[in-house]
Short mmCIF file of C-alpha atoms and ligand atoms in Angstrom, two decimals:
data_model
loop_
_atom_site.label_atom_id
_atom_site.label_comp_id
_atom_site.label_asym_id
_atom_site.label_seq_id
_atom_site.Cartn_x
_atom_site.Cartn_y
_atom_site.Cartn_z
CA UNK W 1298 0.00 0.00 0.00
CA UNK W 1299 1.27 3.41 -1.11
CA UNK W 1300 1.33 5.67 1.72
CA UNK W 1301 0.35 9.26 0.62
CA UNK W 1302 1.97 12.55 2.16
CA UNK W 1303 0.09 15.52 2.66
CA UNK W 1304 1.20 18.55 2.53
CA UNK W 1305 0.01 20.16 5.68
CA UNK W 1306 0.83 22.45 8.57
CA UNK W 1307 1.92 19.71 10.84
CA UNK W 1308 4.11 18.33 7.59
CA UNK W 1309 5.45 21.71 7.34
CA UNK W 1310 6.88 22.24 10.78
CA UNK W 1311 8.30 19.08 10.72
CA UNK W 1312 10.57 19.65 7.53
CA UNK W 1313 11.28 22.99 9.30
CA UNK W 1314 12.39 21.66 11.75
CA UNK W 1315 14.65 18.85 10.28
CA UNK W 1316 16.94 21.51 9.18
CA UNK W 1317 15.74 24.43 6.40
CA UNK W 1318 17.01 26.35 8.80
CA UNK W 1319 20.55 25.15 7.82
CA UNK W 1320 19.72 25.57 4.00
CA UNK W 1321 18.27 28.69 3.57
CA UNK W 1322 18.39 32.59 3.78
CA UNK W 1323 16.56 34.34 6.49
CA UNK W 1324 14.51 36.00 3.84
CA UNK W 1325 13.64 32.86 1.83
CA UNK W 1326 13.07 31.05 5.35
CA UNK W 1327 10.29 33.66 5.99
CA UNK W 1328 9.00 33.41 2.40
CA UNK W 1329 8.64 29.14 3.01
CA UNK W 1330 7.26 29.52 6.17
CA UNK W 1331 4.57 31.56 4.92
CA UNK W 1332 3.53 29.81 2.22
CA UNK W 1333 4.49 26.60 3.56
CA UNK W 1334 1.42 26.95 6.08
CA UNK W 1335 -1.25 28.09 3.29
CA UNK W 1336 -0.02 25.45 0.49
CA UNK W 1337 -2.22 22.92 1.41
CA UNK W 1338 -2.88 20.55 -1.16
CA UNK W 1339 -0.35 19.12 -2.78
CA UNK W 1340 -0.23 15.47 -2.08
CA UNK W 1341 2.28 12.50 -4.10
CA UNK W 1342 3.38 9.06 -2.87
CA UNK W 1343 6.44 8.34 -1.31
CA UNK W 1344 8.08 6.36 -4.27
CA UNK W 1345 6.71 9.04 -6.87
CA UNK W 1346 9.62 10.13 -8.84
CA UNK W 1347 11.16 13.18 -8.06
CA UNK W 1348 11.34 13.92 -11.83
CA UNK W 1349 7.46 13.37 -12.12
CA UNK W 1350 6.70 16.28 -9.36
CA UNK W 1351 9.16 18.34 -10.04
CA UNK W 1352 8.82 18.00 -14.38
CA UNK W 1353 4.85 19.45 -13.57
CA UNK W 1354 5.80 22.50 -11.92
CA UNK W 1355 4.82 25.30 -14.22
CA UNK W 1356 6.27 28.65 -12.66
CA UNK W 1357 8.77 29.25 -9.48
CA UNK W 1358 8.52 29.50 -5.95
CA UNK W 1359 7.80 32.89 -4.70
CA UNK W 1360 10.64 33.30 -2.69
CA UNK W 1361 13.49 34.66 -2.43
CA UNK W 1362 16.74 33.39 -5.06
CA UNK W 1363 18.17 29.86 -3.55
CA UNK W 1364 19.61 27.22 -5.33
CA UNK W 1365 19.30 23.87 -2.94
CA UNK W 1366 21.40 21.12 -2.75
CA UNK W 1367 23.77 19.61 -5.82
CA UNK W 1368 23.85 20.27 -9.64
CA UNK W 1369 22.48 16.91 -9.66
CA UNK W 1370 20.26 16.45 -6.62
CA UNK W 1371 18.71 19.27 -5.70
CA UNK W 1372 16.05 22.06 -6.32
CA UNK W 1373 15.67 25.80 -6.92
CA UNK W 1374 13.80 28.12 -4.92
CA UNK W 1375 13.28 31.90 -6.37
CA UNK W 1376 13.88 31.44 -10.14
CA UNK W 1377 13.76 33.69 -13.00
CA UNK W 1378 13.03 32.79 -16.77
CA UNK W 1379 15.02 34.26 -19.26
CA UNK W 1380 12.76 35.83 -21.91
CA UNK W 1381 12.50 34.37 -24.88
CA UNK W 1382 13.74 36.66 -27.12
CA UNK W 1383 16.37 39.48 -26.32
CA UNK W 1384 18.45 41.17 -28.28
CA UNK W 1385 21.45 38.43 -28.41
CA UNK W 1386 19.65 35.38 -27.87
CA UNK W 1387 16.82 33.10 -28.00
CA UNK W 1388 15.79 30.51 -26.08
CA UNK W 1389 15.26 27.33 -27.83
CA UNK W 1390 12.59 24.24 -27.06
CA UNK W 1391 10.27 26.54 -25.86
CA UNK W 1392 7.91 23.69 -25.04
CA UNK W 1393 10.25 22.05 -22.26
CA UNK W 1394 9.76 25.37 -20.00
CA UNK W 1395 13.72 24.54 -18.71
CA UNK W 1396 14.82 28.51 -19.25
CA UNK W 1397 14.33 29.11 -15.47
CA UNK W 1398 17.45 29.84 -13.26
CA UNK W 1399 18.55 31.74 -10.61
CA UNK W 1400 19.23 35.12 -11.18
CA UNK W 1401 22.69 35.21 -11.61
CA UNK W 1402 22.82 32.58 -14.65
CA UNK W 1403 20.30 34.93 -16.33
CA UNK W 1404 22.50 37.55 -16.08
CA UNK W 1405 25.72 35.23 -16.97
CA UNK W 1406 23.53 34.61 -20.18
CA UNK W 1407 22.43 38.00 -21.20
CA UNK W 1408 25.90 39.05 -20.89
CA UNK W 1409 27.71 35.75 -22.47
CA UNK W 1410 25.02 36.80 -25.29
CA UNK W 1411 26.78 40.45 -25.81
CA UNK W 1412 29.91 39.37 -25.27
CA UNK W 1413 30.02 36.27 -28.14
CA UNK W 1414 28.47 38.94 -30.70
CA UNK W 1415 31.12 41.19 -30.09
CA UNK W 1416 33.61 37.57 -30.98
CA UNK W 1417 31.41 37.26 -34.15
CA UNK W 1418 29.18 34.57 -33.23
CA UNK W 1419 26.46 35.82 -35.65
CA UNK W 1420 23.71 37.77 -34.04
CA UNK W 1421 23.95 35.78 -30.25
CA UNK W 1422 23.67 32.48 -29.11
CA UNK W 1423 20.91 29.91 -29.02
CA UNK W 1424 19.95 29.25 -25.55
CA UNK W 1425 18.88 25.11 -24.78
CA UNK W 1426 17.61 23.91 -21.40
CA UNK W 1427 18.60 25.79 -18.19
CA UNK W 1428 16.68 24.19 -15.51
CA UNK W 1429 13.10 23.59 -14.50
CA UNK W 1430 10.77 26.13 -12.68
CA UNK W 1431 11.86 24.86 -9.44
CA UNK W 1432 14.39 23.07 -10.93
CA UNK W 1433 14.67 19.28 -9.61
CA UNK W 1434 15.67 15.99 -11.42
CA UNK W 1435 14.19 16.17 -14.97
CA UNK W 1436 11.73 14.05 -16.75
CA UNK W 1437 14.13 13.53 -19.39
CA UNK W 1438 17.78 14.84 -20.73
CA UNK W 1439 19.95 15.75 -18.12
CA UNK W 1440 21.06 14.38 -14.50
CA UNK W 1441 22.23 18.01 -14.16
CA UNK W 1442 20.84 21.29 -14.21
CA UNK W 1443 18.27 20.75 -11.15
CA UNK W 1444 19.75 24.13 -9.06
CA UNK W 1445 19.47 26.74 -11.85
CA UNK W 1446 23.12 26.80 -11.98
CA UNK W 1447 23.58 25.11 -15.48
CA UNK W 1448 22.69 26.03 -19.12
CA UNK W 1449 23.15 24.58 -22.29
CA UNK W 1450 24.38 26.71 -25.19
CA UNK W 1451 24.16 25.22 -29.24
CA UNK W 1452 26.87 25.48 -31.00
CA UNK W 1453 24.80 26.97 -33.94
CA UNK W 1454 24.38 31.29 -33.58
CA UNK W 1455 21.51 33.03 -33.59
CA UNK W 1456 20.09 33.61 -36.80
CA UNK W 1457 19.15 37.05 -37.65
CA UNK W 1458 15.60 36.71 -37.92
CA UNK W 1459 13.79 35.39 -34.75
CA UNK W 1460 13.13 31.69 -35.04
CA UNK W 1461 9.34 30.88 -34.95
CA UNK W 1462 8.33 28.76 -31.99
CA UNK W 1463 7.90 26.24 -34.18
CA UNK W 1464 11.32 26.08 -35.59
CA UNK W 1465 12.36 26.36 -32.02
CA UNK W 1466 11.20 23.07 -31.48
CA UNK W 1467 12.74 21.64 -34.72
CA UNK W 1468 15.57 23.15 -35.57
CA UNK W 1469 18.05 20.06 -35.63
CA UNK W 1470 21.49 20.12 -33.63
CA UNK W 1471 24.56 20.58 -35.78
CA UNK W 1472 27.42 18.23 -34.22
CA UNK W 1473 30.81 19.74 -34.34
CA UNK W 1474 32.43 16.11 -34.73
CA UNK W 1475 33.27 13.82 -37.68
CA UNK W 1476 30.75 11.74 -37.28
CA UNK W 1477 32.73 9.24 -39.95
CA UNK W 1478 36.21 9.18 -37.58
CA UNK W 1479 36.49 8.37 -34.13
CA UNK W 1480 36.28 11.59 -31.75
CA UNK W 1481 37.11 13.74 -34.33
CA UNK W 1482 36.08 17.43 -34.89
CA UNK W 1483 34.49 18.59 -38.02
CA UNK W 1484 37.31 20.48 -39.72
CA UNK W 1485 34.73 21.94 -42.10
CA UNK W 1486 32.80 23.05 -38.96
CA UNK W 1487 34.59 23.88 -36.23
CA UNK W 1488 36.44 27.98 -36.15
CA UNK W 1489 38.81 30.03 -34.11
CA UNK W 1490 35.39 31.70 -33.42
CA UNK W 1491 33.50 28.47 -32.20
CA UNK W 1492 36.89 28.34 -29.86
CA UNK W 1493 36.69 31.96 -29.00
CA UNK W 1494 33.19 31.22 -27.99
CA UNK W 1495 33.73 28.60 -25.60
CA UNK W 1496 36.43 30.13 -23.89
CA UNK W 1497 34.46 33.59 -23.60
CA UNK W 1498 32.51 31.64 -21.44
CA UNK W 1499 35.22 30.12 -19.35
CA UNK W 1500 36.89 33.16 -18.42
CA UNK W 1501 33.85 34.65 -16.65
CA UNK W 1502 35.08 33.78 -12.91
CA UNK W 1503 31.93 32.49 -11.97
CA UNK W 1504 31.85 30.00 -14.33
CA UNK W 1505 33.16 26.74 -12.22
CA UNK W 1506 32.90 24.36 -15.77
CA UNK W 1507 31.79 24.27 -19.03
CA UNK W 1508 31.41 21.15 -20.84
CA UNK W 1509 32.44 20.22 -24.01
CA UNK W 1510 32.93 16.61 -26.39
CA UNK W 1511 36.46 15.45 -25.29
CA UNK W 1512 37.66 16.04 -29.05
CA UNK W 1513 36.74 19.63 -28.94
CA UNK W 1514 38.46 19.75 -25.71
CA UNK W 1515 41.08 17.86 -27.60
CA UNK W 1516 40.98 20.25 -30.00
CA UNK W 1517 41.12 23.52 -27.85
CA UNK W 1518 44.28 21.81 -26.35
CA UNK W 1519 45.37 21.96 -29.62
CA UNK W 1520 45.06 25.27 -30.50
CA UNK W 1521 44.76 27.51 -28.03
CA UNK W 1522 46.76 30.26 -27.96
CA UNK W 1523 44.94 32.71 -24.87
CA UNK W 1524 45.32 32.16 -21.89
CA UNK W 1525 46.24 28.17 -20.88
CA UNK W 1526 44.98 28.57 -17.57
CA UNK W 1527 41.50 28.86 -18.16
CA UNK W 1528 41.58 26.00 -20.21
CA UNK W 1529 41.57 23.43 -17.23
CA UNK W 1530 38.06 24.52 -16.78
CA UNK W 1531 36.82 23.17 -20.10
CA UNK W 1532 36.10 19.93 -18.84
CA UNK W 1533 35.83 16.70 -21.46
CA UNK W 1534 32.55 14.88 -21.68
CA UNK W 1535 31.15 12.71 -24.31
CA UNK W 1536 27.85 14.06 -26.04
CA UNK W 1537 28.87 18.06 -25.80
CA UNK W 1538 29.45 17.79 -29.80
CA UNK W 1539 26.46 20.32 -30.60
CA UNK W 1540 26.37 21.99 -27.28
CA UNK W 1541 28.14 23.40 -24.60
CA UNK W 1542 27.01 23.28 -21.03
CA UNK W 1543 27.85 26.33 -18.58
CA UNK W 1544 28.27 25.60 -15.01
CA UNK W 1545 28.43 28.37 -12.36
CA UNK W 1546 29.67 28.15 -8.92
CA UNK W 1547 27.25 28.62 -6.05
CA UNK W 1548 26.35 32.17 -5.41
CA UNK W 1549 27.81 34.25 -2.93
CA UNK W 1550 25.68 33.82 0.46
CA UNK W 1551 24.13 30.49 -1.02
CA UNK W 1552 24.47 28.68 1.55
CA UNK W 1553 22.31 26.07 0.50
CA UNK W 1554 23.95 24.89 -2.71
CA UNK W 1555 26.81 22.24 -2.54
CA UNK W 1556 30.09 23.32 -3.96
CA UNK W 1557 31.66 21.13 -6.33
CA UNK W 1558 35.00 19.99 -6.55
CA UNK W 1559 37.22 22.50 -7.56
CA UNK W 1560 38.79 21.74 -10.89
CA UNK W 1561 42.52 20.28 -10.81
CA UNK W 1562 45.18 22.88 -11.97
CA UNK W 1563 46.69 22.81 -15.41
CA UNK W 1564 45.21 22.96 -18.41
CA UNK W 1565 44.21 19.72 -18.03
CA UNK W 1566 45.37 18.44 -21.82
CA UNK W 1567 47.11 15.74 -20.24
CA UNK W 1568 46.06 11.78 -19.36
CA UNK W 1569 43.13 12.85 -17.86
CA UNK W 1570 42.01 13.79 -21.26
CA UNK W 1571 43.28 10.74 -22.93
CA UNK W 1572 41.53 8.64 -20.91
CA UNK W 1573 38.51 9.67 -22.69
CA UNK W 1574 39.86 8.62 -26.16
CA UNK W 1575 41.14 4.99 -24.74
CA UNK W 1576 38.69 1.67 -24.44
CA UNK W 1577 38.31 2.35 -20.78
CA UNK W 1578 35.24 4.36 -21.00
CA UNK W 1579 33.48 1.71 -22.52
CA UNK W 1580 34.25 -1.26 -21.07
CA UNK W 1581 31.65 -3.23 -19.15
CA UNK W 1582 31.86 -2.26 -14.95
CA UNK W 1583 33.28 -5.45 -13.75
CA UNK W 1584 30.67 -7.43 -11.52
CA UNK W 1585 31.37 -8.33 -8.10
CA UNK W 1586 30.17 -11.80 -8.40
CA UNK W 1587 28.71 -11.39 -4.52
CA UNK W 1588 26.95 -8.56 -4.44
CA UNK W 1589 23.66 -8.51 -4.06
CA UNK W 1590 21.19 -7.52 -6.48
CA UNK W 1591 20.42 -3.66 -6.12
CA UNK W 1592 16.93 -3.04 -7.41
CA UNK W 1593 17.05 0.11 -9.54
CA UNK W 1594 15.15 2.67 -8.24
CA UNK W 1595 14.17 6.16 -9.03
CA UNK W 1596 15.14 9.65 -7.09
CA UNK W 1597 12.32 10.39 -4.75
CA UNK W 1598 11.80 14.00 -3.05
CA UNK W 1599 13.14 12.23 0.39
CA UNK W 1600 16.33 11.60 -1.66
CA UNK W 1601 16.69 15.72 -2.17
CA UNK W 1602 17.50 18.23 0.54
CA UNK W 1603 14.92 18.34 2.79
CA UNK W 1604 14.04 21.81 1.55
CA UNK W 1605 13.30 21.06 -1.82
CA UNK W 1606 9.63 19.89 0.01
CA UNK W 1607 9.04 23.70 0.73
CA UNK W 1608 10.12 24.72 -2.27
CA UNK W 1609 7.41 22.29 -3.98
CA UNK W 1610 4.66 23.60 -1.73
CA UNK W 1611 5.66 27.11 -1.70
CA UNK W 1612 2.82 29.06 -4.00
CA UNK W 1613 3.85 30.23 -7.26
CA UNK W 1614 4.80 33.70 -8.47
CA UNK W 1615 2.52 35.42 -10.79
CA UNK W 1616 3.08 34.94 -14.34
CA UNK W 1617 3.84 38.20 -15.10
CA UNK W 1618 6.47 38.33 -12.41
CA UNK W 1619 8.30 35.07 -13.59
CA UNK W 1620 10.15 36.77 -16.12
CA UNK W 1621 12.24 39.84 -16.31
CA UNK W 1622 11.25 41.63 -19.70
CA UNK W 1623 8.04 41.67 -22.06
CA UNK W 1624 8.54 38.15 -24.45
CA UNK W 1625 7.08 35.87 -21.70
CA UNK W 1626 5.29 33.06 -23.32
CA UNK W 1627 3.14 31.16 -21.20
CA UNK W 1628 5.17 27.60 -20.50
CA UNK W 1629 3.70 24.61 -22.62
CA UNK W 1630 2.69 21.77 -23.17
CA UNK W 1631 0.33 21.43 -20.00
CA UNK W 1632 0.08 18.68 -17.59
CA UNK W 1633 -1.19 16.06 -20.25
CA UNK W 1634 1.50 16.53 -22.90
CA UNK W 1635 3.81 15.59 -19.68
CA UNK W 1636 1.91 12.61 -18.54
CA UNK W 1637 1.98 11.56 -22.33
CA UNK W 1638 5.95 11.28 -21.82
CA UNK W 1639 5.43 9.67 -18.78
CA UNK W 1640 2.94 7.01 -19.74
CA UNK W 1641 5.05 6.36 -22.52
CA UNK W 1642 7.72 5.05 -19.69
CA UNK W 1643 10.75 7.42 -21.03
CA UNK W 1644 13.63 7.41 -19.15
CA UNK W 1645 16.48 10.27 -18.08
CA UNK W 1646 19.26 10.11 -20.88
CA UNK W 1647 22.26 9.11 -19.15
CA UNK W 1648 23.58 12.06 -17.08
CA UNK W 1649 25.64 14.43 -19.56
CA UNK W 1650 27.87 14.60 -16.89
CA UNK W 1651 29.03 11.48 -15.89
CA UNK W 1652 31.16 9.38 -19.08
CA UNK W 1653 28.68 7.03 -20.20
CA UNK W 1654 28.51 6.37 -23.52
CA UNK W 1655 25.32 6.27 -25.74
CA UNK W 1656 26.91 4.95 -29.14
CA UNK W 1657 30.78 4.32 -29.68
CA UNK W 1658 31.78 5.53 -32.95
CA UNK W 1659 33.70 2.95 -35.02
CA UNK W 1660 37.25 2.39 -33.27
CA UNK W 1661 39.66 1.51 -36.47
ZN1 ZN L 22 23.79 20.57 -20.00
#
């Protein structure tokens, strides 16, 4: 028998109590507290999915800016959408509603945006998936991006005219790799600018990462003639071939988002990036032949920072305030496209940060 959780006032002091207090800002505290005590409906099994609550959220928490927890297990509290249109961008996918993030990666953007114009990147960049209205493990895509601390950026400019929604949606990815050699980039593709691009957005210093496909990485190593230093924090990863992925280091006074390891010094165009062109990669985990059986099972909210709970019961903004600017379009599709993916049983892509392979290209 499923036991059901209810959201309720009783439910609410107790995850107060078991430590928000250690997670969050006095001002977002007050914020939860509030509307921790007036959200009273919201009610989902203990083994639900995170991904499932948190991939039906349709606008942010009104509270103050907090991201919660890890780049891949956590939450947001507080976020802002990037419009989308501005001068030197667009956002892209519309219909995934993942341009929400805190504050500071919406500024990042808007000013990565000026600053990769002024390199020659066309008109501005194409903006993919930042992270969910109150971010969270995703129904599909990424393992990532769940503290509104991440973006993805294509590897295609902005065309001059504004992209149609529809054309948002399919507009295909351009991979910067030789897709008939073995981690190879696209010699016909790839430019100084593409390289000036990525390593605009490395030198920003609170960028903590961006991610690229080991042979652009490979490449970069390569090539680069700037400054070496910032290279170490382009960091290899397979997929990364027709997108770049930004990571930012927690906020100042964030004292609810987990640092992450701080990159190792160097340039980091040494074994460490060779590994990713060797066998190792691929080769089957070996099995320890007594181990038992782990069933597989699926993040659920009691997996995130305790929190993340109040953040998912906290009401919403309005719509008009979930966006700075004037190009808000109302997020899409509603709940029933989203239960369509989920009744069709798809599954999170493997996490675009962690090496695991989808296809191996051909080896000889
Ligand atoms: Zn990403």
């Amino acid at each position: 028998m499923r036991s059901l959780i209810h959201w309720d006032i009783r439910r609410g002091m107790a995850v107060l109590k078991a430590g928000l207090f250690r997670h969050l800002g006095s001002i977002a505290l007050a914020a939860l507290i509030t509307s921790s005590l007036v959200a009273g409906d919201a009610a989902w099994a203990d083994d639900t999915p995170a991904k499932q609550i948190f991939g039906k959220v349709q606008l942010p928490s009104n509270s103050a800016p907090s991201p919660i927890g890890f780049y891949a297990k956590g939450c947001m509290a507080g976020a802002v959408a990037i419009p989308t249109d501005g001068p030197t961008w667009q956002a892209m996918r519309l219909s995934r509603n993942r341009r929400w993030g805190n504050p500071a990666m919406i500024a990042l953007l808007e000013q990565f945006s000026k600053d990769a114009v002024e390199l020659g990147w066309g008109s501005g960049i194409l903006i993919g998936d930042i992270s969910q209205p109150r971010g969270g493990p995703m129904l599909t895509g990424h393992a990532s991006h769940q503290i509104g601390l991440d973006a993805d950026i294509w590897f295609t400019p902005k065309p001059a005219q504004p992209l149609s929604a529809q054309a948002r949606e399919d507009m295909p990815f351009t991979s910067m790799l030789d897709k008939s050699k073995f981690l190879t980039v696209n010699a016909s593709r790839w430019t100084p600018t593409h390289a000036n691009v990525v390593m605009q957005a490395a030198s920003y210093p609170q960028v903590e990462r961006v991610f690229v496909n080991p042979a652009i990485k490979k490449k970069l190593c390569d090539t680069w003639t700037g400054d070496r230093s910032l290279l170490g924090k382009v960091r290899p990863v397979y997929g990364h071939d027709e997108h770049f992925h930004i990571r930012m280091h927690c906020p100042p006074g964030a004292a609810g988002c987990k640092a992450q390891a701080p990159v190792a010094s160097g340039d980091g165009c040494d074994k460490s990036l060779a590994w990713w062109f060797t066998k190792e990669p691929w080769a089957k985990p070996k099995k320890d032949p007594n181990a038992k059986p782990v069933k597989p099972r699926f993040t659920t909210l009691s997996d995130l920072p305790k929190a993340c709970a109040a953040v998912l019961a906290a009401p919403a903004v309005s719509e008009q305030s979930a966006t700075f600017g004037t190009a808000y379009v109302a997020p899409q599709p509603g709940d029933a496209a989203i239960q369509a993916v989920i009744n069709a049983g798809a599954d999170d892509l493997p996490d675009s940060t962690i090496p695991i392979p989808m296809a191996r290209p051909a080896l000889q």
